[in-house]
């Protein structure tokens, strides 16, 4: 069977889908598992696959054994089908029935970021003083657990500087709660004139696991430019 918690989710939300064999009197080893990736999203296996659980009924112990676990992040709204899945062990085989998920639009408050999870957001500039034509950088970093593979950074408003390069680095891994780690986006900029450079980084807004809207603080930076 598939364990998937709920049958509806938001576009861009990373949710776990666990394929398990249940009500077994002994722990099995699986030789062949056929899983088809659903359309319209990112489907990535979670290392480890989860923990074996058991229940006792008098002298009988029955095991539930995870076969595979995945994070699925839908990229469009509508209905998404997860197909029937066949599991083969050395002794027998079985098929988990397919199912469908309903993918909903995100709340309007997080339309720009699409961020769903538990996050922290930080931004900074360096150096804070440059010569005319000199280079400096704006760094934005989001850390936490959630849909790090999908969310978007705020779009900064930059006055008095040219963008030379924009570079993103990431370090996150799939877990049952979502992708855990961080993403960092660096703007390399050059001051245009001898006047101040101003940068506004809008609030980073996200939806937490209790479906509450969270909002970071807008940041304003000034770069002093020497002739």
mmCIF file of C-alpha atoms in Angstrom:
data_model
loop_
_atom_site.group_PDB
_atom_site.id
_atom_site.type_symbol
_atom_site.label_atom_id
_atom_site.label_comp_id
_atom_site.label_asym_id
_atom_site.label_seq_id
_atom_site.Cartn_x
_atom_site.Cartn_y
_atom_site.Cartn_z
ATOM 1 C CA UNK A 1 0.000 0.000 0.000
ATOM 2 C CA UNK A 2 0.910 3.680 -0.353
ATOM 3 C CA UNK A 3 1.010 5.872 2.743
ATOM 4 C CA UNK A 4 0.517 9.498 1.797
ATOM 5 C CA UNK A 5 -1.227 11.208 4.700
ATOM 6 C CA UNK A 6 -3.688 13.392 2.770
ATOM 7 C CA UNK A 7 -5.038 13.551 -0.737
ATOM 8 C CA UNK A 8 -4.631 17.278 -1.375
ATOM 9 C CA UNK A 9 -1.628 19.598 -1.316
ATOM 10 C CA UNK A 10 -0.479 22.950 -2.638
ATOM 11 C CA UNK A 11 1.454 23.474 -5.837
ATOM 12 C CA UNK A 12 5.167 23.422 -4.968
ATOM 13 C CA UNK A 13 4.619 21.649 -1.622
ATOM 14 C CA UNK A 14 6.985 18.750 -0.952
ATOM 15 C CA UNK A 15 5.147 15.774 0.587
ATOM 16 C CA UNK A 16 6.307 12.229 1.449
ATOM 17 C CA UNK A 17 4.867 9.190 -0.323
ATOM 18 C CA UNK A 18 5.808 5.892 1.324
ATOM 19 C CA UNK A 19 5.386 2.484 -0.292
ATOM 20 C CA UNK A 20 5.124 -0.240 2.350
ATOM 21 C CA UNK A 21 4.323 -3.913 2.721
ATOM 22 C CA UNK A 22 2.155 -4.488 5.802
ATOM 23 C CA UNK A 23 0.767 -7.281 7.996
ATOM 24 C CA UNK A 24 3.781 -9.543 7.452
ATOM 25 C CA UNK A 25 4.772 -12.215 9.982
ATOM 26 C CA UNK A 26 8.448 -11.753 9.160
ATOM 27 C CA UNK A 27 10.710 -9.086 7.727
ATOM 28 C CA UNK A 28 11.124 -9.458 3.978
ATOM 29 C CA UNK A 29 13.817 -8.483 1.497
ATOM 30 C CA UNK A 30 12.640 -7.049 -1.799
ATOM 31 C CA UNK A 31 14.297 -7.969 -5.058
ATOM 32 C CA UNK A 32 12.317 -5.883 -7.512
ATOM 33 C CA UNK A 33 10.266 -2.703 -7.097
ATOM 34 C CA UNK A 34 8.671 -0.889 -10.028
ATOM 35 C CA UNK A 35 7.628 2.710 -9.330
ATOM 36 C CA UNK A 36 6.548 5.109 -12.075
ATOM 37 C CA UNK A 37 7.258 8.799 -11.568
ATOM 38 C CA UNK A 38 4.075 10.910 -11.565
ATOM 39 C CA UNK A 39 3.713 13.629 -14.172
ATOM 40 C CA UNK A 40 3.915 17.345 -13.475
ATOM 41 C CA UNK A 41 6.414 17.523 -10.653
ATOM 42 C CA UNK A 42 9.647 16.455 -8.989
ATOM 43 C CA UNK A 43 9.775 12.891 -7.618
ATOM 44 C CA UNK A 44 12.884 12.071 -5.577
ATOM 45 C CA UNK A 45 13.674 9.078 -3.384
ATOM 46 C CA UNK A 46 14.312 9.617 0.326
ATOM 47 C CA UNK A 47 17.426 7.676 1.411
ATOM 48 C CA UNK A 48 16.739 4.976 3.974
ATOM 49 C CA UNK A 49 13.064 4.594 3.170
ATOM 50 C CA UNK A 50 11.744 4.832 6.729
ATOM 51 C CA UNK A 51 11.523 2.566 9.783
ATOM 52 C CA UNK A 52 10.042 -0.892 10.222
ATOM 53 C CA UNK A 53 7.118 -0.907 12.660
ATOM 54 C CA UNK A 54 5.244 -3.804 14.278
ATOM 55 C CA UNK A 55 2.106 -4.632 16.238
ATOM 56 C CA UNK A 56 1.508 -7.655 18.438
ATOM 57 C CA UNK A 57 -1.765 -9.579 18.591
ATOM 58 C CA UNK A 58 -1.265 -12.125 21.348
ATOM 59 C CA UNK A 59 1.527 -14.450 20.232
ATOM 60 C CA UNK A 60 1.527 -13.025 16.685
ATOM 61 C CA UNK A 61 3.679 -10.052 15.632
ATOM 62 C CA UNK A 62 2.918 -8.359 12.334
ATOM 63 C CA UNK A 63 5.391 -6.072 10.604
ATOM 64 C CA UNK A 64 4.941 -3.062 8.335
ATOM 65 C CA UNK A 65 8.024 -2.736 6.142
ATOM 66 C CA UNK A 66 8.805 0.382 4.100
ATOM 67 C CA UNK A 67 9.968 -0.517 0.611
ATOM 68 C CA UNK A 68 10.610 2.931 -0.862
ATOM 69 C CA UNK A 69 9.938 6.499 0.236
ATOM 70 C CA UNK A 70 9.771 9.563 -1.990
ATOM 71 C CA UNK A 71 9.295 13.314 -1.833
ATOM 72 C CA UNK A 72 6.881 14.588 -4.444
ATOM 73 C CA UNK A 73 6.741 18.295 -5.352
ATOM 74 C CA UNK A 74 3.961 19.117 -7.850
ATOM 75 C CA UNK A 75 4.620 21.878 -10.376
ATOM 76 C CA UNK A 76 1.058 22.436 -11.616
ATOM 77 C CA UNK A 77 -2.453 22.419 -10.214
ATOM 78 C CA UNK A 78 -5.071 19.745 -10.904
ATOM 79 C CA UNK A 79 -5.240 15.986 -10.380
ATOM 80 C CA UNK A 80 -2.052 13.915 -10.273
ATOM 81 C CA UNK A 81 -2.170 10.132 -10.618
ATOM 82 C CA UNK A 82 0.168 7.735 -8.829
ATOM 83 C CA UNK A 83 0.058 4.457 -10.740
ATOM 84 C CA UNK A 84 -0.222 0.897 -9.429
ATOM 85 C CA UNK A 85 3.120 -0.286 -8.065
ATOM 86 C CA UNK A 86 4.458 -3.847 -8.037
ATOM 87 C CA UNK A 87 6.714 -5.189 -5.276
ATOM 88 C CA UNK A 88 8.610 -8.477 -5.602
ATOM 89 C CA UNK A 89 10.242 -10.456 -2.780
ATOM 90 C CA UNK A 90 12.002 -13.820 -2.909
ATOM 91 C CA UNK A 91 8.789 -15.553 -1.856
ATOM 92 C CA UNK A 92 5.932 -13.634 -3.465
ATOM 93 C CA UNK A 93 4.798 -10.416 -5.079
ATOM 94 C CA UNK A 94 2.112 -7.827 -4.522
ATOM 95 C CA UNK A 95 0.662 -4.666 -5.996
ATOM 96 C CA UNK A 96 -0.158 -1.389 -4.283
ATOM 97 C CA UNK A 97 -3.253 0.245 -5.734
ATOM 98 C CA UNK A 98 -2.737 3.583 -7.407
ATOM 99 C CA UNK A 99 -4.313 6.784 -6.136
ATOM 100 C CA UNK A 100 -4.637 10.430 -7.058
ATOM 101 C CA UNK A 101 -3.724 13.733 -5.423
ATOM 102 C CA UNK A 102 -5.424 17.088 -5.824
ATOM 103 C CA UNK A 103 -2.984 19.968 -6.248
ATOM 104 C CA UNK A 104 -4.344 23.380 -5.197
ATOM 105 C CA UNK A 105 -3.070 26.928 -5.859
ATOM 106 C CA UNK A 106 -1.032 28.425 -3.015
ATOM 107 C CA UNK A 107 -2.511 31.194 -0.832
ATOM 108 C CA UNK A 108 -2.163 34.643 -2.384
ATOM 109 C CA UNK A 109 0.204 35.797 0.382
ATOM 110 C CA UNK A 110 2.942 33.374 -0.745
ATOM 111 C CA UNK A 111 2.299 33.628 -4.486
ATOM 112 C CA UNK A 112 5.707 35.250 -5.124
ATOM 113 C CA UNK A 113 7.832 32.859 -3.067
ATOM 114 C CA UNK A 114 5.822 29.627 -3.228
ATOM 115 C CA UNK A 115 7.615 28.706 0.003
ATOM 116 C CA UNK A 116 6.050 26.052 2.255
ATOM 117 C CA UNK A 117 7.901 24.723 5.323
ATOM 118 C CA UNK A 118 9.903 25.985 8.280
ATOM 119 C CA UNK A 119 12.441 28.594 7.184
ATOM 120 C CA UNK A 120 14.740 31.414 8.217
ATOM 121 C CA UNK A 121 15.848 34.134 5.805
ATOM 122 C CA UNK A 122 18.845 36.485 5.929
ATOM 123 C CA UNK A 123 20.337 39.120 3.618
ATOM 124 C CA UNK A 124 23.524 41.206 3.732
ATOM 125 C CA UNK A 125 25.790 43.413 1.609
ATOM 126 C CA UNK A 126 29.595 43.536 1.479
ATOM 127 C CA UNK A 127 31.501 45.821 1.489
ATOM 128 C CA UNK A 128 29.387 48.791 2.583
ATOM 129 C CA UNK A 129 31.753 51.364 1.005
ATOM 130 C CA UNK A 130 33.169 51.207 -2.552
ATOM 131 C CA UNK A 131 34.731 53.515 -5.120
ATOM 132 C CA UNK A 132 32.784 54.599 -8.188
ATOM 133 C CA UNK A 133 32.662 51.578 -10.501
ATOM 134 C CA UNK A 134 33.716 49.319 -7.621
ATOM 135 C CA UNK A 135 32.165 45.939 -7.012
ATOM 136 C CA UNK A 136 30.152 44.738 -4.031
ATOM 137 C CA UNK A 137 27.765 41.860 -3.375
ATOM 138 C CA UNK A 138 24.260 41.287 -2.073
ATOM 139 C CA UNK A 139 23.727 37.881 -0.445
ATOM 140 C CA UNK A 140 20.379 36.280 0.351
ATOM 141 C CA UNK A 141 20.119 32.943 2.135
ATOM 142 C CA UNK A 142 17.141 30.787 3.078
ATOM 143 C CA UNK A 143 17.605 27.838 5.455
ATOM 144 C CA UNK A 144 15.284 25.264 6.958
ATOM 145 C CA UNK A 145 13.066 22.327 5.982
ATOM 146 C CA UNK A 146 10.414 22.378 3.281
ATOM 147 C CA UNK A 147 10.253 22.937 -0.453
ATOM 148 C CA UNK A 148 13.773 24.325 -0.836
ATOM 149 C CA UNK A 149 13.866 22.725 -4.275
ATOM 150 C CA UNK A 150 10.991 24.926 -5.472
ATOM 151 C CA UNK A 151 10.709 28.232 -3.563
ATOM 152 C CA UNK A 152 11.750 31.581 -5.047
ATOM 153 C CA UNK A 153 13.899 34.327 -3.501
ATOM 154 C CA UNK A 154 12.527 37.860 -3.113
ATOM 155 C CA UNK A 155 13.295 40.138 -6.052
ATOM 156 C CA UNK A 156 15.496 42.971 -4.687
ATOM 157 C CA UNK A 157 15.045 46.575 -5.814
ATOM 158 C CA UNK A 158 18.492 47.981 -6.702
ATOM 159 C CA UNK A 159 19.149 51.659 -7.483
ATOM 160 C CA UNK A 160 22.514 53.072 -8.577
ATOM 161 C CA UNK A 161 24.266 49.814 -9.493
ATOM 162 C CA UNK A 162 24.682 47.444 -12.414
ATOM 163 C CA UNK A 163 24.211 43.696 -12.075
ATOM 164 C CA UNK A 164 27.366 41.864 -13.152
ATOM 165 C CA UNK A 165 26.512 38.323 -12.134
ATOM 166 C CA UNK A 166 23.895 36.339 -10.253
ATOM 167 C CA UNK A 167 24.980 33.007 -8.780
ATOM 168 C CA UNK A 168 23.054 30.488 -6.689
ATOM 169 C CA UNK A 169 24.395 27.640 -4.565
ATOM 170 C CA UNK A 170 22.384 25.055 -2.661
ATOM 171 C CA UNK A 171 22.921 22.280 -0.156
ATOM 172 C CA UNK A 172 19.858 20.270 0.829
ATOM 173 C CA UNK A 173 18.738 16.646 1.096
ATOM 174 C CA UNK A 174 15.299 14.973 0.927
ATOM 175 C CA UNK A 175 13.761 13.934 4.251
ATOM 176 C CA UNK A 176 10.245 12.991 5.334
ATOM 177 C CA UNK A 177 9.563 16.582 6.495
ATOM 178 C CA UNK A 178 10.804 18.026 3.177
ATOM 179 C CA UNK A 179 14.152 19.146 1.826
ATOM 180 C CA UNK A 180 16.513 20.069 4.663
ATOM 181 C CA UNK A 181 19.406 22.486 4.203
ATOM 182 C CA UNK A 182 19.854 25.873 2.557
ATOM 183 C CA UNK A 183 19.991 27.893 -0.664
ATOM 184 C CA UNK A 184 22.060 31.017 -1.184
ATOM 185 C CA UNK A 185 21.767 33.617 -3.945
ATOM 186 C CA UNK A 186 24.554 36.172 -4.520
ATOM 187 C CA UNK A 187 24.257 39.273 -6.711
ATOM 188 C CA UNK A 188 27.621 40.716 -7.818
ATOM 189 C CA UNK A 189 27.115 44.429 -8.500
ATOM 190 C CA UNK A 190 29.078 47.522 -9.604
ATOM 191 C CA UNK A 191 28.373 51.051 -8.322
ATOM 192 C CA UNK A 192 27.305 53.395 -11.137
ATOM 193 C CA UNK A 193 28.066 56.856 -9.757
ATOM 194 C CA UNK A 194 29.452 58.714 -6.778
ATOM 195 C CA UNK A 195 26.020 58.746 -5.140
ATOM 196 C CA UNK A 196 24.722 56.198 -2.669
ATOM 197 C CA UNK A 197 23.525 52.845 -3.891
ATOM 198 C CA UNK A 198 20.235 51.754 -2.346
ATOM 199 C CA UNK A 199 18.938 48.197 -2.118
ATOM 200 C CA UNK A 200 15.581 47.021 -0.804
ATOM 201 C CA UNK A 201 15.108 43.301 -0.115
ATOM 202 C CA UNK A 202 11.354 42.630 0.227
ATOM 203 C CA UNK A 203 9.980 40.451 3.007
ATOM 204 C CA UNK A 204 10.347 36.713 2.501
ATOM 205 C CA UNK A 205 6.901 35.176 3.062
ATOM 206 C CA UNK A 206 6.155 31.489 3.564
ATOM 207 C CA UNK A 207 3.471 29.062 4.767
ATOM 208 C CA UNK A 208 4.447 26.974 7.811
ATOM 209 C CA UNK A 209 3.415 23.373 8.551
ATOM 210 C CA UNK A 210 0.379 24.581 10.538
ATOM 211 C CA UNK A 211 -0.655 26.538 7.414
ATOM 212 C CA UNK A 212 0.061 29.891 9.036
ATOM 213 C CA UNK A 213 1.519 32.735 6.991
ATOM 214 C CA UNK A 214 4.984 33.777 8.199
ATOM 215 C CA UNK A 215 6.654 36.985 7.106
ATOM 216 C CA UNK A 216 10.272 38.114 7.453
ATOM 217 C CA UNK A 217 11.418 41.706 7.822
ATOM 218 C CA UNK A 218 12.048 43.927 4.808
ATOM 219 C CA UNK A 219 15.707 44.993 4.676
ATOM 220 C CA UNK A 220 17.109 48.268 3.313
ATOM 221 C CA UNK A 221 20.812 48.721 2.548
ATOM 222 C CA UNK A 222 22.908 51.760 1.603
ATOM 223 C CA UNK A 223 26.291 51.455 -0.100
ATOM 224 C CA UNK A 224 28.476 54.571 0.204
ATOM 225 C CA UNK A 225 30.307 55.372 -3.041
ATOM 226 C CA UNK A 226 33.591 57.351 -3.008
ATOM 227 C CA UNK A 227 34.658 59.336 -6.113
#
